[in-house]
Amino acid sequence: MKSIVVSAALLAVAGMAFAEPSCNVPKEKWMPEAQFKKQVEEQGYKIKTFKVNKGNCYEVYGEKDGKKVEHWFSPDTGAQVTK
């Protein structure tokens, strides 16, 4: 019985580690995709992949300062958000 409880707890923690952030912003307030991409590129990002995640945040895969990145941004301000 203890092993079942421990296993369930570990699965819950693992699920939280892979959870993406949520951005609760009405779509009518979202920055246009082209404007957002320009803003992020001006900050030094090289965008390989851009998408909207399940939590309605802009998600960028690419590079910054020579390092691979996966970052989420608020679609209205372009500010980076964390998990």
Coordinates of C-alpha atoms in Angstrom, one line a residue:
M1 CA 0.0 0.0 0.0
K2 CA 2.9 2.4 0.8
S3 CA 4.4 1.8 -2.6
I4 CA 1.2 2.8 -4.3
V5 CA 1.0 6.0 -2.4
V6 CA 4.7 6.8 -3.0
S7 CA 4.3 6.0 -6.7
A8 CA 1.2 8.3 -7.0
A9 CA 3.1 11.1 -5.3
L10 CA 6.1 10.7 -7.6
L11 CA 3.8 10.8 -10.7
A12 CA 2.1 13.9 -9.4
V13 CA 5.5 15.7 -8.9
A14 CA 6.7 14.6 -12.3
G15 CA 3.5 15.9 -13.9
M16 CA 4.1 19.3 -12.2
A17 CA 7.6 19.4 -13.5
F18 CA 6.4 19.1 -17.1
A19 CA 3.5 21.5 -16.7
E20 CA 3.5 24.6 -18.9
P21 CA 2.6 28.0 -17.6
S22 CA -0.8 29.6 -18.2
C23 CA -1.4 33.1 -19.5
N24 CA -4.9 34.2 -18.6
V25 CA -5.2 37.0 -21.2
P26 CA -8.3 37.6 -23.4
K27 CA -7.3 37.0 -27.1
E28 CA -8.4 40.5 -28.1
K29 CA -5.6 41.9 -25.9
W30 CA -2.9 39.7 -27.5
M31 CA 0.0 41.3 -29.3
P32 CA 0.1 40.3 -33.0
E33 CA 2.4 37.4 -33.7
A34 CA 4.7 39.3 -36.0
Q35 CA 5.1 42.2 -33.5
F36 CA 5.9 39.7 -30.8
K37 CA 8.5 37.9 -32.9
K38 CA 10.2 41.2 -33.8
Q39 CA 10.3 42.2 -30.1
V40 CA 11.8 38.9 -29.0
E41 CA 14.3 38.9 -31.8
E42 CA 15.4 42.5 -30.8
Q43 CA 16.1 41.0 -27.3
G44 CA 18.6 38.6 -28.9
Y45 CA 16.5 35.5 -29.5
K46 CA 16.8 33.4 -32.6
I47 CA 13.4 31.7 -33.0
K48 CA 13.4 28.2 -34.4
T49 CA 9.8 27.3 -33.5
F50 CA 7.0 29.6 -32.3
K51 CA 3.7 28.3 -31.0
V52 CA 0.9 29.0 -28.5
N53 CA 0.9 26.5 -25.7
K54 CA -2.1 24.8 -24.1
G55 CA -2.1 27.5 -21.4
N56 CA -2.4 30.3 -24.1
C57 CA 1.2 31.6 -23.7
Y58 CA 3.4 32.4 -26.6
E59 CA 6.1 29.7 -26.6
V60 CA 9.5 30.0 -28.3
Y61 CA 12.1 27.4 -29.0
G62 CA 15.4 28.7 -30.3
E63 CA 18.7 30.2 -29.1
K64 CA 19.8 33.2 -27.1
D65 CA 23.5 34.0 -26.4
G66 CA 24.5 30.8 -28.1
K67 CA 22.4 28.6 -25.8
K68 CA 19.3 26.6 -26.6
V69 CA 16.1 28.0 -25.0
E70 CA 12.5 27.1 -24.4
H71 CA 10.7 30.1 -23.0
W72 CA 7.1 31.2 -22.5
F73 CA 5.8 34.8 -22.9
S74 CA 2.6 36.6 -22.0
P75 CA 0.8 37.2 -25.3
D76 CA -0.2 40.8 -24.3
T77 CA 3.0 42.3 -23.1
G78 CA 5.7 39.9 -24.4
A79 CA 7.1 39.5 -20.8
Q80 CA 8.7 36.2 -20.1
V81 CA 6.7 33.9 -17.7
T82 CA 7.8 30.9 -15.7
K83 CA 6.3 27.6 -14.9

